[in-house]
Short mmCIF file of C-alpha atoms in Angstrom, two decimals:
data_model
loop_
_atom_site.label_atom_id
_atom_site.label_comp_id
_atom_site.label_asym_id
_atom_site.label_seq_id
_atom_site.Cartn_x
_atom_site.Cartn_y
_atom_site.Cartn_z
CA MET A 95 -19.10 -9.74 -24.16
CA PHE A 96 -18.92 -13.53 -22.85
CA ARG A 97 -16.70 -14.30 -26.00
CA PHE A 98 -14.31 -11.59 -25.12
CA LYS A 99 -14.25 -12.78 -21.51
CA THR A 100 -13.67 -16.48 -22.71
CA LYS A 101 -10.58 -15.32 -25.01
CA ARG A 102 -8.98 -13.43 -21.94
CA VAL A 103 -9.43 -16.45 -19.68
CA LEU A 104 -8.09 -18.84 -22.03
CA SER A 105 -5.05 -16.60 -22.68
CA ARG A 106 -4.69 -16.54 -18.87
CA LEU A 107 -5.00 -20.18 -18.78
CA MET A 108 -2.29 -20.76 -21.16
CA TYR A 109 0.02 -18.62 -19.43
CA ILE A 110 -0.64 -20.38 -15.87
CA TYR A 111 -0.25 -23.67 -17.61
CA SER A 112 2.95 -22.81 -19.19
CA GLY A 113 4.07 -21.72 -15.79
CA LEU A 114 3.08 -24.99 -14.21
CA LEU A 115 5.14 -27.02 -16.86
CA VAL A 116 8.06 -25.08 -16.25
CA ALA A 117 8.13 -25.12 -12.48
CA SER A 118 7.32 -29.01 -12.73
CA SER A 119 10.44 -29.36 -14.80
CA PHE A 120 12.26 -26.98 -12.67
CA LEU A 121 11.65 -28.92 -9.38
CA SER A 122 12.71 -32.24 -11.14
CA VAL A 123 15.74 -31.07 -12.15
CA HIS A 124 16.43 -29.36 -9.03
CA ALA A 125 16.25 -32.46 -7.21
CA SER A 126 18.47 -34.29 -9.28
CA GLU A 127 20.99 -31.38 -9.25
CA GLU A 128 20.91 -31.01 -5.51
CA SER A 129 21.53 -34.81 -5.06
CA ASN A 130 24.65 -34.50 -7.13
CA GLY A 131 25.81 -31.65 -5.24
CA THR A 132 25.09 -32.66 -1.67
CA LEU A 133 26.82 -36.21 -2.34
CA GLN A 134 30.18 -34.67 -3.00
CA THR A 135 32.55 -35.61 -0.13
CA THR A 136 34.09 -32.75 1.59
CA LYS A 137 36.09 -32.02 4.68
CA LEU A 138 33.78 -32.09 7.66
CA VAL A 139 35.53 -29.11 9.17
CA GLN A 140 34.93 -26.05 7.25
CA ALA A 141 36.18 -22.45 7.88
CA GLN A 142 33.32 -20.52 9.57
CA SER A 143 34.04 -17.78 7.21
CA GLU A 144 33.19 -19.62 4.32
CA GLN A 145 29.57 -20.26 5.81
CA GLY A 146 28.82 -16.75 5.89
CA GLY A 147 27.52 -16.94 9.41
CA LEU A 148 25.61 -20.22 8.92
CA LEU A 149 25.26 -22.88 11.84
CA SER A 150 27.88 -25.16 10.55
CA LEU A 151 28.35 -28.59 12.29
CA SER A 152 32.03 -27.73 13.04
CA ASP A 153 30.94 -24.65 14.71
CA VAL A 154 28.53 -26.21 16.99
CA LEU A 155 31.12 -28.95 17.77
CA THR A 156 33.60 -26.09 18.77
CA ARG A 157 31.16 -24.43 21.08
CA ALA A 158 29.77 -27.64 22.66
CA ARG A 159 33.27 -28.77 23.48
CA ALA A 160 34.29 -25.62 24.93
CA ASN A 161 31.17 -25.38 27.04
CA ASP A 162 31.03 -28.97 28.17
CA PHE A 163 30.92 -29.30 31.93
CA ARG A 164 31.47 -33.01 31.97
CA LEU A 165 34.72 -32.83 30.23
CA LYS A 166 35.73 -30.11 32.47
CA SER A 167 34.79 -32.21 35.68
CA LEU A 168 36.72 -35.21 34.32
CA GLY A 169 39.96 -33.23 33.72
CA ILE A 170 39.72 -31.79 37.40
CA GLN A 171 39.13 -35.55 38.64
CA ALA A 172 42.30 -36.21 36.55
CA LYS A 173 44.26 -33.65 38.39
CA ALA A 174 42.78 -34.73 41.67
CA PHE A 175 44.34 -38.32 41.03
CA GLU A 176 47.74 -36.95 40.09
CA ALA A 177 47.75 -35.36 43.34
CA GLU A 178 46.59 -38.33 45.35
CA ALA A 179 49.47 -40.20 43.27
CA LYS A 180 52.25 -37.91 44.40
CA ALA A 181 50.77 -37.92 47.89
CA SER A 182 50.68 -41.71 48.11
CA ASP A 183 54.53 -42.28 47.75
CA PHE A 184 55.24 -41.24 51.51
CA LEU A 185 55.75 -43.12 54.75
CA PRO A 186 53.60 -42.83 57.34
CA ASP A 187 54.54 -40.31 59.84
CA PRO A 188 56.55 -41.27 62.46
CA THR A 189 55.60 -41.87 66.36
CA LEU A 190 57.56 -39.71 68.82
CA PHE A 191 57.52 -40.75 72.43
CA ALA A 192 58.78 -39.75 75.78
CA ALA A 193 58.71 -41.37 79.10
CA ILE A 194 60.16 -41.48 82.50
CA GLN A 195 61.32 -45.10 83.54
CA SER A 196 62.20 -46.95 86.61
CA LEU A 197 61.14 -43.90 89.00
CA PRO A 198 61.27 -44.90 92.63
CA THR A 199 57.90 -44.20 94.28
CA ASP A 200 59.30 -43.86 97.77
CA THR A 201 61.16 -40.57 97.13
CA PHE A 202 60.08 -39.95 93.41
CA GLU A 203 64.11 -38.84 93.04
CA PHE A 204 65.17 -38.83 89.58
CA ASP A 205 69.11 -39.65 90.81
CA GLN A 206 68.28 -42.23 93.48
CA GLU A 207 68.21 -45.28 91.51
CA PRO A 208 70.78 -46.08 88.81
CA MET A 209 67.88 -47.53 86.21
CA THR A 210 65.92 -44.38 86.49
CA GLN A 211 65.73 -42.50 83.13
CA LEU A 212 64.11 -39.91 81.00
CA ARG A 213 63.77 -41.71 77.67
CA VAL A 214 62.51 -39.97 74.45
CA GLY A 215 62.68 -41.77 70.93
CA VAL A 216 60.86 -42.20 67.53
CA ARG A 217 58.94 -45.08 66.03
CA GLN A 218 58.92 -45.80 62.14
CA MET A 219 56.58 -48.11 60.40
CA PHE A 220 57.18 -49.30 56.75
CA PRO A 221 54.19 -50.48 54.80
CA LYS A 222 54.17 -54.18 53.50
CA GLY A 223 56.27 -54.94 50.26
CA ASP A 224 55.72 -52.58 47.56
CA THR A 225 52.54 -51.03 48.79
CA LEU A 226 53.67 -47.59 48.43
CA SER A 227 54.73 -47.99 44.66
CA LEU A 228 51.58 -49.97 43.83
CA ARG A 229 49.33 -47.30 45.27
CA GLU A 230 51.14 -44.47 43.32
CA ASP A 231 50.55 -46.67 40.11
CA ILE A 232 47.05 -47.29 40.75
CA ASN A 233 46.49 -43.43 41.21
CA GLN A 234 48.55 -42.91 38.06
CA GLU A 235 46.42 -45.17 35.90
CA LYS A 236 43.23 -43.55 37.36
CA VAL A 237 44.87 -40.49 36.05
CA GLY A 238 45.02 -42.03 32.44
CA LEU A 239 41.58 -43.52 33.17
CA GLN A 240 40.20 -40.09 33.43
CA THR A 241 42.00 -38.76 30.27
CA VAL A 242 40.35 -41.95 28.27
CA LYS A 243 37.17 -41.08 29.99
CA GLN A 244 37.08 -37.69 28.31
CA GLU A 245 37.77 -39.14 24.81
CA ALA A 246 35.33 -41.69 25.26
CA TYR A 247 32.73 -39.27 26.48
CA TRP A 248 33.43 -36.46 23.90
CA ILE A 249 33.22 -38.77 20.94
CA GLY A 250 29.78 -40.26 22.27
CA ARG A 251 28.65 -36.58 22.64
CA LYS A 252 30.11 -35.56 19.25
CA GLN A 253 28.01 -38.43 17.74
CA SER A 254 24.67 -37.07 19.43
CA ILE A 255 25.56 -33.36 18.05
CA GLU A 256 26.13 -34.79 14.50
CA LYS A 257 22.68 -36.76 14.69
CA ALA A 258 20.79 -33.32 15.76
CA TRP A 259 22.64 -31.22 13.30
CA LEU A 260 21.70 -33.68 10.54
CA GLU A 261 18.42 -34.02 11.77
CA ALA A 262 17.82 -30.11 11.78
CA TRP A 263 19.38 -29.99 8.35
CA PHE A 264 16.69 -32.53 7.15
CA TRP A 265 13.91 -30.65 8.46
CA GLN A 266 15.38 -27.38 6.95
CA GLN A 267 15.29 -28.91 3.50
CA ASN A 268 11.84 -30.39 3.91
CA ILE A 269 10.64 -26.71 4.74
CA GLU A 270 12.24 -25.53 1.60
CA LEU A 271 10.61 -28.41 -0.29
CA ILE A 272 7.08 -27.46 1.06
CA SER A 273 7.84 -23.92 -0.09
CA GLU A 274 8.67 -25.13 -3.55
CA ASP A 275 5.50 -27.44 -3.55
CA ARG A 276 3.27 -24.34 -2.28
CA VAL A 277 4.25 -22.33 -5.46
CA PHE A 278 3.18 -25.34 -7.73
CA LEU A 279 0.02 -25.73 -5.67
CA GLU A 280 -0.77 -22.05 -5.85
CA GLN A 281 -0.22 -22.30 -9.53
CA ILE A 282 -2.56 -25.45 -9.79
CA HIS A 283 -5.11 -23.61 -7.58
CA GLU A 284 -5.28 -20.54 -9.74
CA PHE A 285 -5.23 -22.77 -13.05
CA ILE A 286 -8.29 -24.48 -11.70
CA GLN A 287 -10.03 -21.35 -10.53
CA SER A 288 -9.53 -19.82 -14.11
CA LEU A 289 -11.15 -23.03 -15.63
CA TYR A 290 -14.01 -22.72 -12.90
CA GLU A 291 -14.91 -19.07 -13.85
CA VAL A 292 -15.53 -20.33 -17.47
CA GLY A 293 -17.49 -23.27 -16.33
CA SER A 294 -14.87 -25.74 -17.31
CA LYS A 295 -14.38 -27.41 -14.02
CA ASP A 296 -16.72 -27.70 -11.01
CA GLN A 297 -16.29 -26.53 -7.61
CA SER A 298 -15.12 -29.67 -6.40
CA ASP A 299 -11.85 -29.35 -8.11
CA LEU A 300 -11.46 -25.87 -6.56
CA ILE A 301 -12.26 -27.15 -3.19
CA GLY A 302 -9.52 -30.01 -3.70
CA ALA A 303 -6.95 -27.72 -4.56
CA GLU A 304 -7.68 -25.31 -1.70
CA LEU A 305 -7.69 -28.66 0.67
CA GLU A 306 -4.32 -29.66 -0.66
CA LEU A 307 -2.74 -25.95 0.21
CA ILE A 308 -4.46 -26.46 3.86
CA LYS A 309 -2.87 -29.76 4.06
CA LEU A 310 0.62 -28.39 2.82
CA GLU A 311 0.28 -25.59 5.58
CA GLU A 312 -0.16 -28.41 8.22
CA ARG A 313 2.96 -30.26 6.76
CA LEU A 314 4.80 -26.82 7.07
CA ILE A 315 3.76 -26.21 10.82
CA LYS A 316 4.87 -29.62 11.63
CA ALA A 317 8.33 -29.39 9.77
CA ARG A 318 8.91 -26.00 11.60
CA ARG A 319 8.11 -27.65 14.92
CA SER A 320 10.86 -30.42 14.16
CA PHE A 321 13.33 -28.16 12.87
CA GLN A 322 12.90 -26.09 16.08
CA LYS A 323 12.89 -29.23 18.21
CA ASN A 324 16.27 -30.04 16.71
CA LEU A 325 17.70 -26.89 16.92
CA ASP A 326 16.81 -26.71 20.79
CA SER A 327 18.70 -30.16 21.01
CA LEU A 328 21.79 -28.16 19.50
CA ASN A 329 21.40 -25.38 22.06
CA THR A 330 21.27 -28.01 24.93
CA LEU A 331 24.29 -30.13 23.62
CA ALA A 332 26.26 -26.72 23.02
CA ASN A 333 25.09 -25.61 26.68
CA GLU A 334 24.52 -21.98 25.10
CA THR A 335 21.89 -20.38 22.79
CA LEU A 336 23.14 -20.71 19.39
CA THR A 337 22.76 -17.43 17.67
CA SER A 338 22.34 -18.43 13.95
CA THR A 339 19.27 -20.51 13.09
CA GLN A 340 20.11 -21.05 9.55
CA LEU A 341 22.28 -24.18 8.26
CA PRO A 342 24.19 -24.46 5.26
CA LYS A 343 22.18 -25.65 2.28
CA LYS A 344 24.75 -28.08 0.94
CA LEU A 345 25.07 -31.21 3.34
CA GLU A 346 28.52 -31.59 4.81
CA SER A 347 29.46 -35.00 4.01
CA PHE A 348 31.43 -37.56 6.10
CA ASP A 349 34.44 -39.48 4.91
CA THR A 350 33.53 -42.85 3.46
CA SER A 351 36.98 -44.15 3.78
CA THR A 352 35.98 -46.06 7.15
CA LEU A 353 33.47 -48.19 5.15
CA THR A 354 36.12 -50.42 3.76
CA LEU A 355 37.61 -50.97 7.10
CA ALA A 356 33.98 -51.57 8.53
CA LYS A 357 33.41 -54.61 5.86
CA SER A 358 37.10 -56.07 6.51
CA ASN A 359 37.71 -58.99 8.91
CA ASP A 360 40.59 -57.56 10.85
CA LEU A 361 38.27 -55.50 13.05
CA VAL A 362 39.63 -56.24 16.24
CA SER A 363 43.29 -54.76 15.80
CA SER A 364 41.38 -51.61 14.64
CA LEU A 365 39.08 -51.50 17.40
CA GLN A 366 41.64 -51.61 19.98
CA ASN A 367 42.78 -48.21 19.72
CA HIS A 368 38.77 -46.80 20.49
CA PRO A 369 38.55 -44.90 23.77
CA LYS A 370 35.71 -47.25 24.88
CA ILE A 371 38.13 -50.32 24.43
CA ARG A 372 41.16 -48.43 25.97
CA LEU A 373 38.79 -47.33 28.93
CA ILE A 374 38.20 -51.02 29.90
CA ASN A 375 41.97 -51.75 29.12
CA GLN A 376 42.99 -49.07 31.76
CA LYS A 377 40.25 -50.54 34.29
CA ILE A 378 42.18 -53.87 33.67
CA ASN A 379 45.36 -52.60 34.25
CA ILE A 380 44.06 -50.95 37.60
CA ALA A 381 42.44 -54.31 38.56
CA LYS A 382 45.92 -56.08 37.87
CA SER A 383 47.45 -53.58 40.19
CA LYS A 384 44.97 -53.93 42.98
CA VAL A 385 45.59 -57.98 42.56
CA ASN A 386 49.15 -57.07 43.23
CA LEU A 387 48.19 -54.53 46.09
CA THR A 388 46.32 -57.31 47.84
CA GLU A 389 49.08 -59.87 47.42
CA GLN A 390 51.39 -57.55 49.57
CA SER A 391 49.21 -58.28 52.56
CA LEU A 392 50.97 -61.63 52.74
CA GLU A 393 54.30 -59.73 52.99
CA PRO A 394 55.65 -58.84 56.64
CA SER A 395 55.64 -55.43 57.78
CA TYR A 396 58.62 -53.88 59.61
CA GLY A 397 59.01 -51.36 62.15
CA VAL A 398 62.22 -49.47 63.52
CA GLU A 399 62.36 -48.01 67.12
CA LEU A 400 65.27 -45.82 68.24
CA SER A 401 65.35 -44.25 71.92
CA TYR A 402 67.94 -42.25 74.02
CA GLY A 403 67.60 -42.63 77.93
CA MET A 404 69.05 -39.89 80.03
CA ARG A 405 70.15 -40.53 83.50
CA SER A 406 71.18 -38.49 86.47
CA GLY A 407 73.54 -39.16 89.54
CA ASP A 408 76.71 -40.93 90.24
CA ASN A 409 77.91 -44.48 90.24
CA MET A 410 79.16 -46.25 93.33
CA ASP A 411 82.82 -45.09 92.12
CA GLY A 412 81.79 -41.49 91.85
CA SER A 413 81.51 -41.40 88.10
CA SER A 414 78.64 -39.85 86.57
CA ARG A 415 75.92 -42.48 85.38
CA ALA A 416 76.05 -42.95 81.51
CA ASP A 417 72.96 -42.40 79.37
CA PHE A 418 71.35 -45.46 77.35
CA PHE A 419 70.60 -45.93 73.68
CA SER A 420 68.45 -48.20 72.36
CA ALA A 421 67.63 -49.52 68.96
CA GLY A 422 65.11 -52.12 67.83
CA VAL A 423 63.07 -53.66 64.98
CA SER A 424 59.53 -55.00 65.02
CA VAL A 425 58.10 -57.64 62.39
CA GLN A 426 54.30 -58.18 61.84
CA TYR A 427 53.86 -61.38 60.13
CA PRO A 428 50.32 -62.99 58.69
CA PHE A 429 50.17 -65.89 60.92
CA PHE A 430 46.47 -66.04 61.73
CA ASN A 431 44.66 -64.34 59.12
CA ARG A 432 46.33 -65.74 56.05
CA GLY A 433 43.10 -67.39 54.82
CA GLN A 434 41.33 -64.24 54.80
CA GLN A 435 43.94 -62.52 52.68
CA SER A 436 44.03 -65.38 50.21
CA SER A 437 40.32 -65.12 49.87
CA GLN A 438 40.76 -61.14 49.30
CA ILE A 439 43.47 -61.89 46.64
CA SER A 440 41.25 -64.46 44.90
CA ALA A 441 38.36 -61.75 44.95
CA ALA A 442 40.55 -59.24 43.14
CA LYS A 443 41.66 -61.98 40.54
CA HIS A 444 37.78 -62.54 39.78
CA ARG A 445 37.18 -58.77 39.44
CA GLN A 446 40.09 -58.51 36.71
CA ALA A 447 38.82 -61.56 34.97
CA ALA A 448 35.30 -60.18 34.90
CA ILE A 449 36.74 -56.70 33.23
CA GLU A 450 38.63 -58.88 30.66
CA LEU A 451 35.35 -60.62 29.66
CA GLU A 452 33.61 -57.24 29.64
CA ARG A 453 36.82 -55.97 27.13
CA SER A 454 35.99 -59.14 24.74
CA GLU A 455 32.11 -58.50 24.93
CA ALA A 456 32.72 -55.02 23.71
CA LEU A 457 35.04 -55.74 21.04
CA GLU A 458 32.33 -58.52 19.62
CA GLN A 459 29.50 -56.15 20.05
CA ALA A 460 31.58 -53.39 18.06
CA ARG A 461 32.43 -55.70 15.43
CA PHE A 462 28.84 -57.07 14.62
CA THR A 463 27.52 -53.30 15.04
CA LEU A 464 30.01 -52.22 12.23
CA LYS A 465 29.31 -55.16 10.11
CA ASP A 466 25.47 -54.19 10.53
CA LEU A 467 26.04 -50.42 10.10
CA ALA A 468 27.96 -51.17 6.59
CA ASN A 469 25.13 -53.57 5.36
CA GLN A 470 22.68 -50.54 6.41
CA TYR A 471 24.89 -47.83 4.46
CA ASP A 472 24.86 -49.88 1.22
CA ILE A 473 21.07 -50.71 1.46
CA THR A 474 20.33 -46.94 2.31
CA ARG A 475 22.65 -45.68 -0.53
CA ASP A 476 21.23 -48.10 -3.19
CA GLN A 477 17.70 -47.02 -2.18
CA ARG A 478 18.53 -43.13 -2.53
CA VAL A 479 20.18 -43.80 -5.88
CA LEU A 480 17.01 -45.70 -6.91
CA TYR A 481 14.64 -42.59 -5.94
CA GLU A 482 17.24 -40.16 -7.59
CA GLU A 483 17.59 -42.02 -10.88
CA LYS A 484 14.19 -43.80 -11.41
CA ILE A 485 11.23 -42.94 -8.86
CA LEU A 486 11.12 -39.19 -8.88
CA THR A 487 12.10 -39.16 -12.61
CA THR A 488 9.05 -41.49 -13.32
CA LEU A 489 6.61 -39.54 -10.70
CA GLY A 490 7.64 -36.45 -12.64
CA LYS A 491 6.64 -37.75 -15.84
CA GLN A 492 3.38 -38.79 -14.58
CA LYS A 493 2.47 -35.59 -13.02
CA HIS A 494 3.32 -33.97 -16.24
CA SER A 495 1.04 -36.22 -18.11
CA ALA A 496 -1.39 -35.94 -15.81
CA MET A 497 -1.62 -32.29 -15.98
CA HIS A 498 -1.98 -32.85 -19.72
CA SER A 499 -4.68 -34.87 -19.41
CA TYR A 500 -6.45 -32.78 -16.81
CA GLU A 501 -6.09 -29.70 -19.17
CA SER A 502 -7.81 -31.36 -22.18
CA ASP A 503 -10.49 -32.53 -19.86
CA LYS A 504 -9.23 -36.23 -20.23
CA GLY A 505 -8.18 -36.69 -16.65
CA ASN A 506 -9.75 -35.48 -13.09
CA PHE A 507 -7.98 -33.54 -10.35
CA ARG A 508 -7.96 -36.85 -7.94
CA ILE A 509 -5.41 -38.36 -10.09
CA VAL A 510 -3.17 -35.09 -10.28
CA SER A 511 -3.59 -34.73 -6.38
CA GLU A 512 -2.52 -38.25 -5.76
CA LEU A 513 0.55 -38.10 -8.12
CA PHE A 514 1.54 -34.81 -6.21
CA LEU A 515 1.35 -36.41 -2.97
CA LYS A 516 3.29 -39.34 -4.16
CA GLU A 517 6.21 -36.85 -5.37
CA GLN A 518 5.78 -35.10 -2.40
CA SER A 519 6.53 -38.41 -0.52
CA ALA A 520 9.23 -39.43 -2.68
CA LYS A 521 11.20 -36.17 -2.47
CA VAL A 522 10.88 -36.48 1.45
CA GLN A 523 11.90 -40.06 1.28
CA ARG A 524 14.93 -39.29 -0.89
CA LEU A 525 16.12 -36.50 1.58
CA ARG A 526 15.45 -38.86 4.64
CA LEU A 527 17.67 -41.44 2.75
CA LEU A 528 20.43 -39.01 2.10
CA VAL A 529 20.59 -37.80 5.90
CA ASN A 530 20.37 -41.40 6.93
CA GLU A 531 23.49 -42.26 4.98
CA GLN A 532 25.31 -39.59 6.90
CA ILE A 533 23.90 -40.61 10.15
CA ILE A 534 25.17 -44.33 9.72
CA LEU A 535 28.49 -42.73 8.50
CA SER A 536 28.79 -40.83 11.81
CA ARG A 537 28.21 -43.79 13.72
CA ILE A 538 30.79 -45.80 11.80
CA ASN A 539 33.22 -43.20 12.38
CA TYR A 540 32.37 -43.17 16.03
CA TRP A 541 34.05 -46.49 15.94
CA LEU A 542 37.02 -46.23 13.43
CA ASN A 543 37.85 -42.69 13.15
#
């Protein structure tokens, strides 16, 4: 009876062990094939129909842009400055006046004295120099400033969305890796349990296999939590609850053509068109216009007055008294506050110089950042290739050998467990490096795309 049971168990063991070997080989080959597939450079923008309802990066970006309140606010502010620009090109309102002049106080009769008149007129002041046109120019430049602000804000927002999507993709793939590892561990557990039933293995190995399954369950919980956290970030960035929670299995890779430019020595000219630099250039233009506007305070301002005086009564020769017409020009010249105005001009020029230094600093920081990112990308890519071509292959062979030794009672479960954990860690690290490559490319494209 015992021999019959032993034969049945051994037959079962051989079946399970064959399954383990096939699963181990499949997982190793699958990791290699996946790496080759995900590294093919594709267009970042893919048609949503091709994704079959999956949450693609292009879909998230489209929704986020459509729902972004900050972008809409900046657009409205641009319209406000445009309206102010139109309003600033008008002269100040004229002053209308009416007065009775030289009215005799003994009789208060309008026709008694020849100088008595009812005077009506208008006064018009003209702003100094080119004040009106400069104010219009400043507001027009502020319109352009808001437009560039929109671009600068969006590319920063886009980078945040790309990072959150890539992190979500990483944790989704991590969950799939854990599911594959779970199948392998369950087969190991069943294998050890079969050996335990015939007395070939002790209970510690069985408990060890159960413990590894529990640890794997904990990893799965953490991975799901991280995946949900990044999905929540995408919801926040998109300003809506995204209906799909499944990302494409194939990683959409960014264009690597900007890497060559990031490594070149002619970065400054390439960076001049970046919204962040254009934003500073726009601020410099506004500062220059403000300097010119402040300099107008040294110019005189003019005023014109026209009036008409109506008289009543007759002259001594019996003729009717003629009405009076008056015209005059007033000039306001800065005699006493010239020192104050010179100080204000100097302050405006200093502000312009400070913004120009800010531009130089931004260009240098961007140049060094791009050089650093290009180096990071090369190191990350080389490390990922090392994992795919050597580390994972070697660990797979070690695990395969350890399983052979364990099956023939020449090894122990601790070695199998350690190699399994190392392979787990290597798979995750390779996935981490793959995603980090795309995150670095996203940061490079922020500056050069």
